[in-house]
Structures are given as C-alpha cells and as structure tokens.
Tab-separated table of C-alpha atoms in Angstrom:
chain	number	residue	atom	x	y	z
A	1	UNK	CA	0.000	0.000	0.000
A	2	UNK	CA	1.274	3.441	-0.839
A	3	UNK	CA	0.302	6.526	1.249
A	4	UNK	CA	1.027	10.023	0.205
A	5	UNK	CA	1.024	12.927	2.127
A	6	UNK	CA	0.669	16.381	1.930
A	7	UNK	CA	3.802	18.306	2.645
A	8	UNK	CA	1.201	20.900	4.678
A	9	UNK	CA	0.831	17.879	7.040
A	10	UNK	CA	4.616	16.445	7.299
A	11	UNK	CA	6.935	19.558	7.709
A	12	UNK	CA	9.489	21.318	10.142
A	13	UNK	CA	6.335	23.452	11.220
A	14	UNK	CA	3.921	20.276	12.574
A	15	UNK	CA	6.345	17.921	14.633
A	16	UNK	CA	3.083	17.037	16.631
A	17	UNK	CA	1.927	15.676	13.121
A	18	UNK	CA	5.183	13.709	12.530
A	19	UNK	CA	4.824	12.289	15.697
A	20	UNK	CA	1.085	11.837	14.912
A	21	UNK	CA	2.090	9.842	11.170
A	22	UNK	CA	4.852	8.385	12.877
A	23	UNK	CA	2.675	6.277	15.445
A	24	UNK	CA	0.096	5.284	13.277
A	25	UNK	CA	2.964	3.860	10.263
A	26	UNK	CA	4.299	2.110	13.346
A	27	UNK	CA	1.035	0.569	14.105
A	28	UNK	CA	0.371	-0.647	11.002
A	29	UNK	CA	3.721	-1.719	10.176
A	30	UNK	CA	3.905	-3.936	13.321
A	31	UNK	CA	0.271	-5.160	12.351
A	32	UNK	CA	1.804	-6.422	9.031
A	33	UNK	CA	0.788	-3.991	6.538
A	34	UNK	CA	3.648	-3.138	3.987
A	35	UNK	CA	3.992	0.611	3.552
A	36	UNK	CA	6.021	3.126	0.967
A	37	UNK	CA	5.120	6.611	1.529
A	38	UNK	CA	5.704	9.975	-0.262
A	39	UNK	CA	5.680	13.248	1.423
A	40	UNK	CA	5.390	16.377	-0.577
A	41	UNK	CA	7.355	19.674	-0.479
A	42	UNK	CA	4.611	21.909	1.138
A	43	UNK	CA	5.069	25.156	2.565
A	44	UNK	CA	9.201	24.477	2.239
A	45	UNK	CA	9.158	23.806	-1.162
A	46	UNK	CA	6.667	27.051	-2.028
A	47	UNK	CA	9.035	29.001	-0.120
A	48	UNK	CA	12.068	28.041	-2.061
A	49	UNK	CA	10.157	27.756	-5.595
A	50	UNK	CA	9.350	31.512	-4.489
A	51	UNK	CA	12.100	32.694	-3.770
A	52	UNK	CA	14.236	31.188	-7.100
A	53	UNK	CA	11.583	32.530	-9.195
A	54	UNK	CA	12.309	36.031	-7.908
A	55	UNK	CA	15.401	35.417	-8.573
A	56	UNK	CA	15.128	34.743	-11.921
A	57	UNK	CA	15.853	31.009	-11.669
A	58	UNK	CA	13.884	28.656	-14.263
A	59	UNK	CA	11.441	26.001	-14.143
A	60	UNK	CA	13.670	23.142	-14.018
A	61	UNK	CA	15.780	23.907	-11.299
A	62	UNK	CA	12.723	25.363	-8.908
A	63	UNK	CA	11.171	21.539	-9.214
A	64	UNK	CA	14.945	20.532	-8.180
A	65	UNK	CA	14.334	22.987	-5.219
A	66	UNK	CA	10.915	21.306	-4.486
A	67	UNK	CA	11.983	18.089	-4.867
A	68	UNK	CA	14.978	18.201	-2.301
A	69	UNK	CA	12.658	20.271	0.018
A	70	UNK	CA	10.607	16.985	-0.241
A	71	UNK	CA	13.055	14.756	0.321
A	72	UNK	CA	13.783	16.850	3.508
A	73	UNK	CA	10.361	16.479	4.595
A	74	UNK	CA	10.472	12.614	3.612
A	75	UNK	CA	13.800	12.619	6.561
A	76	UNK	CA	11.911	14.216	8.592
A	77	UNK	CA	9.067	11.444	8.942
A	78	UNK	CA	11.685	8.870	8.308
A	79	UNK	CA	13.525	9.647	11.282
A	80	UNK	CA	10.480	9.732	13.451
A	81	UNK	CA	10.099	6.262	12.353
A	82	UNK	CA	13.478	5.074	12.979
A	83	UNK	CA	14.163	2.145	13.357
A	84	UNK	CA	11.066	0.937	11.236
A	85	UNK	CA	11.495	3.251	8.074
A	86	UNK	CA	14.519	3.008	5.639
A	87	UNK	CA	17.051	5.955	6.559
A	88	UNK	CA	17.656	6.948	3.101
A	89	UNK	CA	14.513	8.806	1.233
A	90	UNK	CA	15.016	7.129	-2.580
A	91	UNK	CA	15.472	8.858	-5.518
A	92	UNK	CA	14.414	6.591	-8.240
A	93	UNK	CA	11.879	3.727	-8.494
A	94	UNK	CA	14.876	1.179	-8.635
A	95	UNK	CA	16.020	2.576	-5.046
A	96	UNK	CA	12.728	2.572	-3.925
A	97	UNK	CA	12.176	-1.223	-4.983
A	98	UNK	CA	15.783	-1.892	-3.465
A	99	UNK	CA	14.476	-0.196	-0.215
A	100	UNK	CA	11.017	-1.897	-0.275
A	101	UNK	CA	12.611	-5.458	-0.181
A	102	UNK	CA	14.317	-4.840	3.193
A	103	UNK	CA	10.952	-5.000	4.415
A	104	UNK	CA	10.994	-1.390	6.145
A	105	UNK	CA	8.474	1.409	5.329
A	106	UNK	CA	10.013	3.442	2.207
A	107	UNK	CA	9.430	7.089	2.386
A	108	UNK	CA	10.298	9.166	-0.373
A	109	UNK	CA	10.174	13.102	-1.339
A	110	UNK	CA	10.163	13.785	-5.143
A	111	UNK	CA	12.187	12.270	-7.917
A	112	UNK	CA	13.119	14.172	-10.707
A	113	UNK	CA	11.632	17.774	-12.051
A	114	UNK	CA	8.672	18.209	-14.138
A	115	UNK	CA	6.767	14.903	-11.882
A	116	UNK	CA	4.981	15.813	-8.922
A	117	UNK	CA	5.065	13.962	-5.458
A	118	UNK	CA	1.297	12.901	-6.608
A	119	UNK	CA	3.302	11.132	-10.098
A	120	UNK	CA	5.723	10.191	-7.795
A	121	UNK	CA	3.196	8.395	-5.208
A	122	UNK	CA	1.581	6.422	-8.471
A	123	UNK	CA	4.465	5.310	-9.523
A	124	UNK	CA	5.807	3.440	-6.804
A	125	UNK	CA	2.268	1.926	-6.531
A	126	UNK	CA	2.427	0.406	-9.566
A	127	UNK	CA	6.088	-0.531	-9.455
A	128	UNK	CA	4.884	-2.141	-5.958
A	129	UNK	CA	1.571	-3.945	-7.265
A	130	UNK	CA	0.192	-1.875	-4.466
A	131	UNK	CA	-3.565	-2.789	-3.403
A	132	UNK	CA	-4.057	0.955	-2.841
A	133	UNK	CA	-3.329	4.785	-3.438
A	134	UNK	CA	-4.498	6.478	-0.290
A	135	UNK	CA	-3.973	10.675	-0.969
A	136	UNK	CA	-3.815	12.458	2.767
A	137	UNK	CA	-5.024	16.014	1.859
A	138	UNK	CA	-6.146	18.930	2.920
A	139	UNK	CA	-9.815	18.111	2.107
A	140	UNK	CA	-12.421	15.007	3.366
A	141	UNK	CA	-12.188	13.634	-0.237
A	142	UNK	CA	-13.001	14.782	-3.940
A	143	UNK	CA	-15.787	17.397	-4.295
A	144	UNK	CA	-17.525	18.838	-7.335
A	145	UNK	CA	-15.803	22.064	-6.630
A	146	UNK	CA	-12.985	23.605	-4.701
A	147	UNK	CA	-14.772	23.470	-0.682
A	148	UNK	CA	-12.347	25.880	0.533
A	149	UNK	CA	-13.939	28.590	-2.309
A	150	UNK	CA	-17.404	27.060	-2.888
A	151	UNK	CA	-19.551	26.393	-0.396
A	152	UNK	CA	-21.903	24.693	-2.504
A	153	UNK	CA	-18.887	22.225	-3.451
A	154	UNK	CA	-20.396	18.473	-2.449
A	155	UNK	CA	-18.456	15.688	-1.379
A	156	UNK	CA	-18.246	12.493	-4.322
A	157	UNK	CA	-18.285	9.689	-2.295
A	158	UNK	CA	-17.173	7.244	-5.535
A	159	UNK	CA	-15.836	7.840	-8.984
A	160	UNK	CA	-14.092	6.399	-11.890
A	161	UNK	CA	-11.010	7.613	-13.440
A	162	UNK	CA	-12.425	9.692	-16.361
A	163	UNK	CA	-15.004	11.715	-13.747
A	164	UNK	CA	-11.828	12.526	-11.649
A	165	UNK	CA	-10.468	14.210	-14.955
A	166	UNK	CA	-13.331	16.273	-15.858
A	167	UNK	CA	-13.414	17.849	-12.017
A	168	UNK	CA	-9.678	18.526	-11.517
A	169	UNK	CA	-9.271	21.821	-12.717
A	170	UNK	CA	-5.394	22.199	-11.046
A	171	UNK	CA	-2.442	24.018	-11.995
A	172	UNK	CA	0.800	21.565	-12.731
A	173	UNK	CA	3.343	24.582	-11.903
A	174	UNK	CA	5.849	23.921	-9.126
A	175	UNK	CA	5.005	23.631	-6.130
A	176	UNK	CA	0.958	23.930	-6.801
A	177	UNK	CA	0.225	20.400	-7.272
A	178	UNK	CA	-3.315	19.281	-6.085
A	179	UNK	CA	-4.563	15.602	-5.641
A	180	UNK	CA	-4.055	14.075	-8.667
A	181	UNK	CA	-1.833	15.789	-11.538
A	182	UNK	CA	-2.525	14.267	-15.277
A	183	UNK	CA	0.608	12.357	-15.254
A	184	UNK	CA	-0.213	10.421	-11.787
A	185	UNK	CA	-3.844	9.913	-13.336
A	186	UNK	CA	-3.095	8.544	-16.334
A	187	UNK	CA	-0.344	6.133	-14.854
A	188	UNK	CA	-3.142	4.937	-11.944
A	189	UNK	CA	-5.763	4.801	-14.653
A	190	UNK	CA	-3.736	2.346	-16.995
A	191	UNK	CA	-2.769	-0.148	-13.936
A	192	UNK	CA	-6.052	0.152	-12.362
A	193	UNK	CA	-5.229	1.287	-8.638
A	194	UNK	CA	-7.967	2.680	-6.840
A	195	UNK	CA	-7.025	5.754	-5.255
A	196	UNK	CA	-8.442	6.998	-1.637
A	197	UNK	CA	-8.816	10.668	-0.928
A	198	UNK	CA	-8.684	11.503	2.516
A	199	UNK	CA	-8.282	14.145	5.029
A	200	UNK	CA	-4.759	13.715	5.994
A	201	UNK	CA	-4.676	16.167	8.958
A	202	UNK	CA	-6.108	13.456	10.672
A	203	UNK	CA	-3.447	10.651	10.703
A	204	UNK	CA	-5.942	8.265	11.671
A	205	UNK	CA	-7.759	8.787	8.758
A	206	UNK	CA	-4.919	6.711	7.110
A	207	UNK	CA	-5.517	4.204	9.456
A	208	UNK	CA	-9.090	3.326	8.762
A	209	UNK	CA	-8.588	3.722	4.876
A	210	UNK	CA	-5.752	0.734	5.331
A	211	UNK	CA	-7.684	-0.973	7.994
A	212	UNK	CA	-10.461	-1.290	5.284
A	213	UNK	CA	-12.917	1.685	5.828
A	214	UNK	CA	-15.032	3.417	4.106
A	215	UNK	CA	-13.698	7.417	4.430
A	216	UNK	CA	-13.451	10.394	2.085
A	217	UNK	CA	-13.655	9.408	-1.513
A	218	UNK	CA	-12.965	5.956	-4.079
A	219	UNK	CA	-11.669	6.239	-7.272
A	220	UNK	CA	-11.880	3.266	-8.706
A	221	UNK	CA	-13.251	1.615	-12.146
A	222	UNK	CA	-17.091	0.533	-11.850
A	223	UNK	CA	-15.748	-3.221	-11.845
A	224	UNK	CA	-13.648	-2.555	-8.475
C-alpha cells in the first residue's frame, strides 16, 4: 500500500503531526501492513520555488528545489520512524524497490523535475503492485468544486477515473500540485489502482482507509 502525504501535514512546522504519522505507520507496520510513503514539499518547497523565481531562476531547477525540500520532509518522517522506516529517502523507483525489499516502510520526497510527489506516489504503486493509493489532503475527499472557495462544493463519495479528470481543474506549476496531476492519473488509470482521498490532517484517517474503511472518496473503475 502506498500513502502520500501532503507536505502541509509532514513539515518542520507540525512535529506534533510527525509524531502523529509516525505512530500510526508504526502501528500498522507492526500489524503487518507493507507501507512506501511519499511526502510532498509543502510550505518548504513554495518558499524556495518563491524565492528562485524572484530570482530569476527557471522552471527546471525550482522543481529541483521542491523536490529536495521533499526529500527533507520525507527525513523528517523517516527519522520519526526510525528504526522501522529506511534511513535513506530514494530517488528513483529502482532505489525505492531496493528499499522496499528490506521489508521497512520506504518514504520518499520527489524524484526528478517536471513529476509531482502525486506522479511520484503512483508510480511506486504500480512498481509495488500496491492494493491501494491512499492521498492524505487537505480536504475530506473529492468534491464537485474547490470546498475551501465554494460552499456549494459536495463531497463524491465514488468515482471512476475519467469523472476525476473532468473535475480537476489544477495548476501543474511547481510547487501547486493538487490531488491528482494528469501524469499520476493517467499512470493509476492504466494499472487500475484505486485511489483513496482523505483528510490527511487526521493521521488516523490513514488508518481506517488501510484498515479497510469506508472514508473520504474511491476512485476506482465501476468493476472494483
């Protein structure tokens, strides 16, 4: 099972989080489950990406900024999980794979520029066979609109792939990534992973969705 987080959730500014993410991985670790997570860039990375665009610095090299301001974050958890995580956040899907078959929890930032953490997350969940995408975000699941600007926004409880696409209406610049980015869609869509949206600033949230609850949102084919 993959689980990616939002890096608004897992950063230098919420250790009670950490601490929080940390003790439920644990739990479910010790219960069996086999975990790889990815942790975005957050606030860190926005304030870097910022910064080297007022400076003049291009594309490329702000998603380098946001990926090792990931990768940060990704320590961050990882050491909070010591000894149960792997110490070193990968930076490829071979490391990742390598890290995965010591049979600790893999926890990785981004990977290269131009894929978000979201590509990133889907990925390693089909380089994993993984049983299940769960997305911690800042929201209780998908909605027809943006809830944090529309109030009429309503929550989808299920939905296939091509639904998903129609809703997101996101922005793929660095650093602005929300739930799913078309890359990470299309590479979920062609394996067939159902995805779980959830409100990750709960960390139990996470828990239920791998204990096998029903919470936030399912996207998933009509057959699954």
């Amino acid at each position: 099972m993959v689980v990616k987080i939002s890096g608004k959730h897992i950063n230098p500014e919420k250790p009670n989080m950490v601490k929080g993410y940390a003790e439920v991985f644990r739990s479910l670790h010790r219960e069996g489950y086999r975990l790889a997570v990815v942790v975005g860039g957050g606030p860190v990375a926005r304030a870097y990406i910022a910064a080297a665009r007022e400076a003049g610095v291009n594309r490329a090299l702000q998603d380098v900024l946001g990926i090792e301001a990931a990768r940060l974050n990704a320590r961050l958890l990882a050491a909070a999980l010591h000894p149960e995580a792997y110490p070193e956040p990968p930076r490829s899907i071979w490391e990742a794979l390598e890290a995965a078959a010591t049979g600790k929890i893999v926890i990785a930032g981004g990977f290269q520029p131009g894929q978000s953490t979201a590509g990133v997350a889907a990925l390693l969940a089909e380089a994993l066979n993984a049983d299940l995408l769960v997305l911690a975000t800042t929201v209780d699941g998908v909605y027809t609109a943006d809830p944090r600007r529309s109030p009429e926004a309503k929550l989808i409880p299920r939905l296939d792939y091509e639904t998903l696409r129609k809703v997101l209406q996101q922005s793929v610049e660095p650093g602005r990534y929300e739930l799913l980015d078309p890359l990470a869609l299309s590479i979920v869509e062609r394996s067939k992973i159902p995805v779980r949206v959830v409100n990750g600033s709960d960390p139990d949230n996470v828990a239920r969705v791998v204990r096998g609850s029903d919470v936030g949102s399912l996207i998933a084919t009509t057959k699954q």
